[in-house]
Short mmCIF file of C-alpha atoms in Angstrom, two decimals:
data_model
loop_
_atom_site.label_atom_id
_atom_site.label_comp_id
_atom_site.label_asym_id
_atom_site.label_seq_id
_atom_site.Cartn_x
_atom_site.Cartn_y
_atom_site.Cartn_z
CA UNK A 1 -22.38 -38.59 -49.32
CA UNK A 2 -21.67 -38.46 -53.07
CA UNK A 3 -23.79 -38.09 -56.21
CA UNK A 4 -23.77 -41.29 -58.31
CA UNK A 5 -24.76 -39.62 -61.58
CA UNK A 6 -28.04 -41.59 -61.81
CA UNK A 7 -30.19 -39.39 -59.59
CA UNK A 8 -29.17 -40.91 -56.27
CA UNK A 9 -27.10 -39.83 -53.26
CA UNK A 10 -24.83 -42.65 -52.04
CA UNK A 11 -23.11 -42.84 -48.65
CA UNK A 12 -19.44 -43.84 -48.80
CA UNK A 13 -16.84 -44.25 -46.03
CA UNK A 14 -14.80 -41.09 -45.53
CA UNK A 15 -11.04 -41.69 -45.81
CA UNK A 16 -9.31 -40.39 -42.70
CA UNK A 17 -6.86 -37.57 -43.17
CA UNK A 18 -4.33 -39.51 -41.09
CA UNK A 19 -3.99 -42.15 -43.80
CA UNK A 20 -1.91 -41.81 -46.91
CA UNK A 21 -2.70 -43.29 -50.29
CA UNK A 22 -1.49 -46.76 -49.20
CA UNK A 23 -3.89 -46.74 -46.22
CA UNK A 24 -1.06 -46.32 -43.70
CA UNK A 25 -1.10 -43.60 -41.05
CA UNK A 26 0.97 -40.50 -41.81
CA UNK A 27 4.13 -40.56 -39.68
CA UNK A 28 3.64 -36.98 -38.35
CA UNK A 29 -0.13 -37.09 -37.96
CA UNK A 30 -0.10 -38.59 -34.47
CA UNK A 31 2.17 -35.91 -33.01
CA UNK A 32 0.17 -33.21 -34.79
CA UNK A 33 -3.02 -34.54 -33.23
CA UNK A 34 -1.44 -34.57 -29.78
CA UNK A 35 -0.28 -30.98 -30.21
CA UNK A 36 -3.77 -29.94 -31.27
CA UNK A 37 -5.24 -31.77 -28.27
CA UNK A 38 -2.83 -30.01 -25.91
CA UNK A 39 -3.59 -26.66 -27.56
CA UNK A 40 -7.33 -27.17 -27.19
CA UNK A 41 -6.91 -28.19 -23.55
CA UNK A 42 -4.73 -25.17 -22.77
CA UNK A 43 -7.14 -22.82 -24.50
CA UNK A 44 -10.09 -24.27 -22.62
CA UNK A 45 -8.24 -23.97 -19.31
CA UNK A 46 -6.56 -20.58 -19.64
CA UNK A 47 -8.30 -18.53 -22.35
CA UNK A 48 -11.85 -17.21 -21.81
CA UNK A 49 -14.33 -16.84 -24.64
CA UNK A 50 -15.89 -13.67 -25.94
CA UNK A 51 -13.21 -11.23 -24.82
CA UNK A 52 -12.11 -7.99 -26.46
CA UNK A 53 -9.03 -7.78 -28.67
CA UNK A 54 -6.89 -5.97 -26.07
CA UNK A 55 -7.21 -8.93 -23.67
CA UNK A 56 -4.53 -10.97 -25.45
CA UNK A 57 -1.92 -8.21 -25.41
CA UNK A 58 -2.69 -7.59 -21.74
CA UNK A 59 -2.35 -11.30 -20.93
CA UNK A 60 0.99 -11.71 -22.71
CA UNK A 61 2.56 -8.81 -20.81
CA UNK A 62 0.89 -9.83 -17.56
CA UNK A 63 2.22 -13.38 -17.68
CA UNK A 64 5.72 -12.14 -18.48
CA UNK A 65 5.57 -9.57 -15.69
CA UNK A 66 4.37 -12.12 -13.12
CA UNK A 67 7.14 -14.50 -14.19
CA UNK A 68 9.75 -11.80 -13.52
CA UNK A 69 8.03 -10.76 -10.27
CA UNK A 70 8.01 -14.34 -8.97
CA UNK A 71 11.71 -14.61 -9.82
CA UNK A 72 12.49 -11.42 -7.87
CA UNK A 73 10.46 -12.68 -4.93
CA UNK A 74 12.80 -15.64 -4.57
CA UNK A 75 15.74 -13.27 -4.06
CA UNK A 76 13.79 -11.28 -1.48
CA UNK A 77 13.02 -14.39 0.56
CA UNK A 78 16.62 -15.57 0.21
CA UNK A 79 17.95 -12.24 1.47
CA UNK A 80 15.66 -12.27 4.53
CA UNK A 81 16.66 -15.83 5.38
CA UNK A 82 20.32 -14.87 5.11
CA UNK A 83 19.67 -11.81 7.28
CA UNK A 84 18.20 -14.09 9.97
CA UNK A 85 21.34 -16.20 9.92
CA UNK A 86 19.98 -19.28 8.16
CA UNK A 87 23.22 -19.58 6.20
CA UNK A 88 25.29 -20.19 9.30
CA UNK A 89 22.86 -21.60 11.84
CA UNK A 90 21.02 -23.98 9.56
CA UNK A 91 17.61 -23.61 11.28
CA UNK A 92 15.23 -20.97 12.52
CA UNK A 93 15.67 -20.16 16.18
CA UNK A 94 12.94 -18.82 18.41
CA UNK A 95 13.96 -15.17 17.88
CA UNK A 96 14.11 -15.61 14.10
CA UNK A 97 10.70 -17.27 14.03
CA UNK A 98 9.20 -14.49 16.16
CA UNK A 99 10.65 -11.81 13.87
CA UNK A 100 9.30 -13.59 10.82
CA UNK A 101 5.77 -13.80 12.25
CA UNK A 102 5.80 -10.22 13.53
CA UNK A 103 6.80 -8.75 10.17
CA UNK A 104 3.76 -10.46 8.58
CA UNK A 105 1.38 -9.46 11.36
CA UNK A 106 2.46 -5.82 11.48
CA UNK A 107 2.29 -5.59 7.69
CA UNK A 108 -1.43 -6.41 7.85
CA UNK A 109 -2.12 -3.16 9.72
CA UNK A 110 -0.78 -1.14 6.82
CA UNK A 111 -3.07 -3.04 4.49
CA UNK A 112 -6.11 -2.29 6.67
CA UNK A 113 -5.38 1.44 6.90
CA UNK A 114 -4.69 1.68 3.16
CA UNK A 115 -8.01 0.01 2.32
CA UNK A 116 -9.95 2.43 4.50
CA UNK A 117 -8.24 5.52 3.12
CA UNK A 118 -7.86 4.85 -0.61
CA UNK A 119 -10.56 2.29 -1.42
CA UNK A 120 -12.89 4.69 -3.26
CA UNK A 121 -10.29 5.72 -5.83
CA UNK A 122 -9.50 2.31 -7.27
CA UNK A 123 -12.52 1.96 -9.59
CA UNK A 124 -12.22 5.36 -11.25
CA UNK A 125 -8.43 5.18 -11.78
CA UNK A 126 -7.80 1.46 -12.13
CA UNK A 127 -4.90 1.79 -14.59
CA UNK A 128 -2.91 4.28 -12.57
CA UNK A 129 -3.40 2.43 -9.27
CA UNK A 130 -2.57 -0.92 -10.86
CA UNK A 131 0.75 0.49 -12.03
CA UNK A 132 1.41 2.08 -8.65
CA UNK A 133 0.77 -1.27 -6.99
CA UNK A 134 3.58 -2.75 -9.08
CA UNK A 135 5.93 0.02 -7.98
CA UNK A 136 5.02 -0.62 -4.35
CA UNK A 137 5.66 -4.33 -4.74
CA UNK A 138 9.05 -3.68 -6.35
CA UNK A 139 9.90 -1.34 -3.47
CA UNK A 140 8.88 -4.05 -1.00
CA UNK A 141 11.17 -6.54 -2.73
CA UNK A 142 13.96 -3.98 -2.57
CA UNK A 143 13.55 -3.56 1.19
CA UNK A 144 13.71 -7.33 1.59
CA UNK A 145 17.09 -7.25 -0.14
CA UNK A 146 18.16 -4.46 2.24
CA UNK A 147 17.57 -6.74 5.26
CA UNK A 148 20.59 -8.72 4.14
CA UNK A 149 22.70 -5.54 4.30
CA UNK A 150 21.34 -4.46 7.71
CA UNK A 151 20.38 -7.68 9.53
CA UNK A 152 20.29 -5.92 12.90
CA UNK A 153 17.24 -3.91 11.71
CA UNK A 154 15.49 -6.94 10.28
CA UNK A 155 12.13 -6.45 12.01
CA UNK A 156 11.78 -2.78 11.05
CA UNK A 157 12.88 -3.20 7.44
CA UNK A 158 11.05 -6.49 6.87
CA UNK A 159 7.85 -5.06 8.35
CA UNK A 160 8.06 -2.05 6.04
CA UNK A 161 8.67 -4.35 3.09
CA UNK A 162 5.74 -6.57 3.99
CA UNK A 163 3.52 -3.52 4.52
CA UNK A 164 4.34 -2.26 1.02
CA UNK A 165 3.66 -5.68 -0.47
CA UNK A 166 0.37 -6.04 1.40
CA UNK A 167 -0.74 -2.63 0.14
CA UNK A 168 0.35 -3.58 -3.35
CA UNK A 169 -1.59 -6.86 -3.31
CA UNK A 170 -4.69 -5.10 -1.99
CA UNK A 171 -4.49 -2.42 -4.68
CA UNK A 172 -3.86 -4.99 -7.40
CA UNK A 173 -6.82 -7.15 -6.38
CA UNK A 174 -9.08 -4.11 -6.02
CA UNK A 175 -8.32 -2.88 -9.55
CA UNK A 176 -8.36 -6.34 -11.14
CA UNK A 177 -12.14 -6.58 -11.47
CA UNK A 178 -12.35 -3.22 -13.22
CA UNK A 179 -9.75 -4.39 -15.73
CA UNK A 180 -11.40 -7.78 -16.21
CA UNK A 181 -14.76 -6.09 -16.72
CA UNK A 182 -13.32 -4.13 -19.63
CA UNK A 183 -12.44 -7.39 -21.39
CA UNK A 184 -15.95 -8.83 -21.20
CA UNK A 185 -17.69 -8.07 -24.50
CA UNK A 186 -21.29 -9.14 -25.15
CA UNK A 187 -21.10 -12.24 -22.93
CA UNK A 188 -20.31 -10.30 -19.73
CA UNK A 189 -18.39 -13.40 -18.54
CA UNK A 190 -16.38 -11.70 -15.81
CA UNK A 191 -16.34 -14.83 -13.68
CA UNK A 192 -14.77 -16.91 -16.45
CA UNK A 193 -12.19 -14.21 -17.21
CA UNK A 194 -11.27 -13.96 -13.52
CA UNK A 195 -10.99 -17.70 -13.03
CA UNK A 196 -8.83 -18.28 -16.10
CA UNK A 197 -6.73 -15.23 -15.29
CA UNK A 198 -5.93 -16.73 -11.90
CA UNK A 199 -5.09 -20.06 -13.58
CA UNK A 200 -2.64 -18.27 -15.87
CA UNK A 201 -0.99 -16.54 -12.93
CA UNK A 202 -0.70 -19.78 -10.92
CA UNK A 203 1.27 -21.44 -13.71
CA UNK A 204 3.46 -18.40 -14.42
CA UNK A 205 4.22 -17.84 -10.72
CA UNK A 206 5.32 -21.45 -10.39
CA UNK A 207 7.61 -21.16 -13.41
CA UNK A 208 8.97 -17.86 -12.11
CA UNK A 209 9.78 -19.35 -8.69
CA UNK A 210 11.55 -22.31 -10.31
CA UNK A 211 13.59 -19.98 -12.49
CA UNK A 212 14.34 -17.77 -9.50
CA UNK A 213 15.65 -20.71 -7.50
CA UNK A 214 17.95 -21.73 -10.35
CA UNK A 215 19.08 -18.13 -10.84
CA UNK A 216 19.74 -17.65 -7.12
CA UNK A 217 22.06 -20.66 -7.13
CA UNK A 218 23.92 -19.15 -10.08
CA UNK A 219 24.14 -15.66 -8.53
CA UNK A 220 25.27 -16.85 -5.10
CA UNK A 221 24.98 -15.06 -1.76
CA UNK A 222 27.09 -11.98 -2.44
CA UNK A 223 25.32 -8.77 -1.43
CA UNK A 224 26.50 -7.01 -4.58
CA UNK A 225 25.39 -9.75 -6.95
CA UNK A 226 21.97 -10.07 -5.31
CA UNK A 227 21.48 -6.28 -5.43
CA UNK A 228 22.45 -6.00 -9.10
CA UNK A 229 20.20 -8.92 -10.03
CA UNK A 230 17.32 -7.26 -8.20
CA UNK A 231 17.84 -3.95 -10.04
CA UNK A 232 17.93 -5.58 -13.47
CA UNK A 233 14.87 -7.77 -12.84
CA UNK A 234 12.93 -4.87 -11.28
CA UNK A 235 13.49 -2.72 -14.36
CA UNK A 236 12.17 -5.54 -16.55
CA UNK A 237 9.24 -6.02 -14.15
CA UNK A 238 8.21 -2.35 -14.20
CA UNK A 239 8.54 -2.14 -17.99
CA UNK A 240 6.34 -5.21 -18.36
CA UNK A 241 3.59 -3.89 -16.08
CA UNK A 242 3.65 -0.57 -17.94
CA UNK A 243 3.09 -2.35 -21.27
CA UNK A 244 0.46 -4.55 -19.66
CA UNK A 245 -1.56 -1.61 -18.39
CA UNK A 246 -1.03 0.40 -21.57
CA UNK A 247 -2.75 -2.37 -23.57
CA UNK A 248 -6.00 -2.15 -21.55
CA UNK A 249 -8.84 -0.28 -23.26
CA UNK A 250 -11.60 0.99 -20.98
CA UNK A 251 -15.00 1.77 -22.50
CA UNK A 252 -16.22 3.71 -19.47
CA UNK A 253 -15.51 7.39 -18.86
CA UNK A 254 -13.70 8.63 -15.78
CA UNK A 255 -12.41 12.15 -15.12
CA UNK A 256 -9.25 11.80 -17.19
CA UNK A 257 -10.89 10.08 -20.17
CA UNK A 258 -13.74 12.58 -20.09
CA UNK A 259 -11.24 15.43 -20.29
CA UNK A 260 -9.50 13.88 -23.30
CA UNK A 261 -12.80 13.26 -25.09
CA UNK A 262 -14.29 16.69 -24.41
CA UNK A 263 -11.17 18.66 -25.33
CA UNK A 264 -10.92 16.84 -28.66
CA UNK A 265 -14.66 17.16 -29.29
CA UNK A 266 -14.75 20.89 -28.63
CA UNK A 267 -11.51 21.59 -30.53
CA UNK A 268 -12.94 19.84 -33.61
CA UNK A 269 -16.11 21.96 -33.43
CA UNK A 270 -18.23 18.99 -32.34
CA UNK A 271 -17.17 16.82 -35.29
CA UNK A 272 -14.76 14.30 -33.73
CA UNK A 273 -15.36 11.89 -30.85
CA UNK A 274 -12.25 9.85 -30.06
CA UNK A 275 -12.68 6.11 -29.59
CA UNK A 276 -11.75 4.19 -26.42
CA UNK A 277 -8.69 2.77 -28.18
CA UNK A 278 -7.42 6.24 -29.10
CA UNK A 279 -7.96 7.49 -25.56
CA UNK A 280 -6.11 4.46 -24.13
CA UNK A 281 -2.98 5.54 -26.01
CA UNK A 282 -3.26 9.06 -24.53
CA UNK A 283 -3.97 8.19 -20.90
CA UNK A 284 -1.24 8.84 -18.38
CA UNK A 285 -0.28 5.81 -16.33
CA UNK A 286 2.64 7.01 -14.25
CA UNK A 287 2.00 10.76 -14.06
CA UNK A 288 -1.20 12.55 -13.10
CA UNK A 289 -3.43 14.09 -15.79
CA UNK A 290 -2.43 17.50 -17.12
CA UNK A 291 -5.70 19.12 -16.03
CA UNK A 292 -7.43 16.72 -13.63
CA UNK A 293 -11.19 17.36 -13.70
CA UNK A 294 -11.54 15.76 -10.28
CA UNK A 295 -9.97 18.90 -8.78
CA UNK A 296 -12.70 21.20 -10.10
CA UNK A 297 -15.17 20.37 -7.33
CA UNK A 298 -15.56 22.73 -4.39
CA UNK A 299 -17.30 22.84 -1.04
CA UNK A 300 -19.32 25.82 0.16
CA UNK A 301 -16.55 26.82 2.58
CA UNK A 302 -14.13 26.95 -0.37
CA UNK A 303 -16.11 29.39 -2.49
CA UNK A 304 -17.64 31.85 -0.02
CA UNK A 305 -14.48 33.91 0.22
CA UNK A 306 -13.84 37.50 -0.87
CA UNK A 307 -11.43 36.33 -3.58
CA UNK A 308 -13.97 33.93 -5.10
CA UNK A 309 -17.75 34.39 -4.72
CA UNK A 310 -19.78 36.60 -2.43
CA UNK A 311 -23.17 35.34 -1.20
CA UNK A 312 -24.86 37.67 -3.71
CA UNK A 313 -22.82 36.29 -6.60
CA UNK A 314 -23.47 32.74 -5.46
CA UNK A 315 -27.20 33.45 -5.52
CA UNK A 316 -26.98 34.50 -9.17
CA UNK A 317 -25.19 31.27 -10.07
CA UNK A 318 -27.72 29.19 -8.13
CA UNK A 319 -30.55 30.80 -10.07
CA UNK A 320 -28.77 30.21 -13.35
CA UNK A 321 -28.49 26.47 -12.64
CA UNK A 322 -31.79 26.15 -10.80
CA UNK A 323 -32.84 23.11 -12.89
CA UNK A 324 -29.56 21.26 -12.38
CA UNK A 325 -27.85 19.33 -9.61
CA UNK A 326 -24.66 21.34 -10.05
CA UNK A 327 -23.41 24.91 -10.26
CA UNK A 328 -20.53 26.09 -12.43
CA UNK A 329 -18.62 29.26 -11.59
CA UNK A 330 -15.31 30.90 -12.47
CA UNK A 331 -12.50 30.75 -9.94
CA UNK A 332 -9.58 32.92 -11.07
CA UNK A 333 -10.52 32.38 -14.72
CA UNK A 334 -10.76 28.62 -14.14
CA UNK A 335 -14.16 26.86 -14.23
CA UNK A 336 -15.08 25.08 -10.99
CA UNK A 337 -18.11 23.04 -9.92
CA UNK A 338 -20.33 22.73 -6.88
CA UNK A 339 -21.99 19.30 -7.02
CA UNK A 340 -25.25 18.62 -5.22
CA UNK A 341 -25.51 15.69 -2.84
CA UNK A 342 -28.03 14.09 -5.21
CA UNK A 343 -26.03 14.73 -8.39
CA UNK A 344 -25.73 11.61 -10.54
CA UNK A 345 -22.97 10.69 -12.95
CA UNK A 346 -24.88 12.18 -15.89
CA UNK A 347 -25.08 15.50 -14.00
CA UNK A 348 -21.33 15.39 -13.35
CA UNK A 349 -20.63 14.77 -17.04
CA UNK A 350 -22.84 17.70 -18.04
CA UNK A 351 -21.08 19.97 -15.54
CA UNK A 352 -17.69 18.96 -16.96
CA UNK A 353 -18.99 19.64 -20.47
CA UNK A 354 -19.92 23.18 -19.41
CA UNK A 355 -16.48 23.64 -17.82
CA UNK A 356 -14.62 22.60 -20.95
CA UNK A 357 -16.79 24.85 -23.12
CA UNK A 358 -15.97 27.78 -20.83
CA UNK A 359 -12.25 26.97 -20.97
CA UNK A 360 -12.36 26.88 -24.76
CA UNK A 361 -14.19 30.22 -24.89
CA UNK A 362 -11.71 31.82 -22.49
CA UNK A 363 -8.77 30.49 -24.52
CA UNK A 364 -10.19 32.12 -27.66
CA UNK A 365 -11.23 35.42 -26.05
CA UNK A 366 -8.48 35.69 -23.48
CA UNK A 367 -9.02 35.67 -19.72
CA UNK A 368 -8.60 39.46 -19.58
CA UNK A 369 -11.74 39.90 -21.72
CA UNK A 370 -13.91 38.62 -18.83
CA UNK A 371 -13.34 40.71 -15.72
CA UNK A 372 -16.65 41.77 -14.14
CA UNK A 373 -19.16 39.46 -12.49
CA UNK A 374 -21.76 40.32 -15.13
CA UNK A 375 -19.37 39.24 -17.91
CA UNK A 376 -18.59 36.01 -16.12
CA UNK A 377 -22.26 35.20 -15.62
CA UNK A 378 -23.00 36.02 -19.25
CA UNK A 379 -20.22 33.69 -20.44
CA UNK A 380 -21.34 30.87 -18.16
CA UNK A 381 -24.95 31.30 -19.29
CA UNK A 382 -23.97 31.12 -22.97
CA UNK A 383 -21.85 27.98 -22.50
CA UNK A 384 -24.51 26.34 -20.36
CA UNK A 385 -27.11 26.94 -23.08
CA UNK A 386 -24.74 25.46 -25.65
CA UNK A 387 -24.15 22.40 -23.46
CA UNK A 388 -27.88 21.82 -23.09
CA UNK A 389 -28.28 22.07 -26.87
CA UNK A 390 -25.31 19.83 -27.83
CA UNK A 391 -25.43 17.23 -25.05
CA UNK A 392 -27.97 14.80 -26.64
CA UNK A 393 -25.95 14.60 -29.87
CA UNK A 394 -22.71 14.24 -27.92
CA UNK A 395 -24.08 11.28 -25.95
CA UNK A 396 -25.22 9.63 -29.18
CA UNK A 397 -21.80 10.19 -30.75
CA UNK A 398 -20.13 8.68 -27.68
CA UNK A 399 -22.31 5.60 -27.96
CA UNK A 400 -21.47 5.28 -31.66
CA UNK A 401 -17.74 5.60 -30.93
CA UNK A 402 -17.90 2.65 -28.52
CA UNK A 403 -18.27 4.33 -25.14
CA UNK A 404 -20.55 2.84 -22.49
CA UNK A 405 -22.95 5.58 -21.46
CA UNK A 406 -24.69 3.31 -18.95
CA UNK A 407 -21.67 3.22 -16.63
CA UNK A 408 -19.54 6.15 -15.51
CA UNK A 409 -16.53 6.27 -13.19
CA UNK A 410 -16.87 9.62 -11.42
CA UNK A 411 -15.77 9.72 -7.79
CA UNK A 412 -16.77 13.27 -6.86
CA UNK A 413 -14.62 14.32 -3.90
CA UNK A 414 -16.88 17.12 -2.60
CA UNK A 415 -20.66 17.55 -2.57
CA UNK A 416 -23.02 20.19 -1.17
CA UNK A 417 -26.73 20.16 -0.37
CA UNK A 418 -28.84 23.24 -1.12
CA UNK A 419 -32.49 24.15 -1.56
CA UNK A 420 -33.70 24.59 -5.13
CA UNK A 421 -34.64 28.25 -5.77
CA UNK A 422 -38.29 29.04 -6.39
CA UNK A 423 -37.83 32.49 -7.87
CA UNK A 424 -36.81 33.25 -11.41
CA UNK A 425 -33.66 35.07 -12.34
CA UNK A 426 -34.37 38.82 -12.75
CA UNK A 427 -33.72 40.74 -15.91
CA UNK A 428 -30.19 41.53 -17.03
CA UNK A 429 -30.38 45.08 -15.68
CA UNK A 430 -31.71 43.99 -12.29
CA UNK A 431 -29.17 41.27 -11.46
CA UNK A 432 -26.78 43.45 -9.48
CA UNK A 433 -29.66 45.30 -7.79
CA UNK A 434 -31.58 42.31 -6.46
CA UNK A 435 -28.91 39.65 -6.04
CA UNK A 436 -27.65 41.05 -2.73
CA UNK A 437 -30.93 40.54 -0.84
CA UNK A 438 -31.63 37.19 -2.47
CA UNK A 439 -28.05 36.10 -1.82
CA UNK A 440 -28.46 36.65 1.92
CA UNK A 441 -31.72 34.65 1.91
CA UNK A 442 -30.10 31.85 -0.06
CA UNK A 443 -27.06 31.80 2.23
CA UNK A 444 -29.34 31.27 5.24
CA UNK A 445 -30.98 28.29 3.50
CA UNK A 446 -27.55 26.85 2.64
#
């Protein structure tokens, strides 16, 4: 629609961009249109909408890693077939077929036991377990190569290899949803992200297997050449999965991320809250955290010992935290926590906040400055009061920095049930006098 200069809008045919001044189609326009069509089709098939920025870096490394992993898998299968004598016999005999089926069946048992024992830890430490799953899979591929060196022990070695790979696949699938959930922004389109992620992997696995077949023909059947190829490809595979996991940015707090956030927050005098992206660059993927907060939690049998807390001292701590679903105490100058059976994630976060405040105070004063039970209780009381005062602002700062306060990833390993005290804590001068009797009464209720 153009303006004719006389007060009217006039409709005119729009000249197509594919035509030049002579009305002929541009020689490169057709191929450009086909490329754009293919690009749009690929994006619609493989790339979800509304994802976070770290998704693309994760996907690039993931596709490359799966390509290398599929290539390595070809060598593992080749080695097992050679170990069974396929090279010389030309077909699977009854014994070879039985061994092949048994190694798959027995490997399933390892998967079942692993799921029952470790299933609860996958959500709270998805990055670390995803990386460990890659190491297990690489180890499984390595054992498959070993079957070619020791064909007489095929069933034992192949079963161990399959068990490691089954455990790896279980761990990978269990942590995948947690990683996909972190990519879903406002749309919360986890289903679309999962479906298109599987489509990406299907294509890359196929390409990796084709490349592996070609490479296996080039490498040959020498034990040395197969082993060296496996080592080189495994190093590339592990490096790729490390970069893949490093690029993931979680917006939910677990024990490790909480420790990083709280230490930085307290060290900056409550002025700095690190963002999820900054924490992602500090998280440990291969090694365990420096000070894992998950190891602070204790059972009643752990603390009622002469070297830790007496029943009388425990009673004082219970009274101090009578309005909470947790109790914080000092264990050899290290803050520890007793979590109630009904403690929620917000209670766990508050308890960890108190612990980190106590650690900061002890680092400034020195552990030798707090020796008696009265001094320990006084320090805990002061840090608990500070936590109650600063917690609302801290939660608001976390929300502003991009953290999701509606979801937490705290898998508390130990919980205790106790009866809430009905009496008030006595005066400072009466604590040692009355705590013994009240401690015995409280111990009976526990």
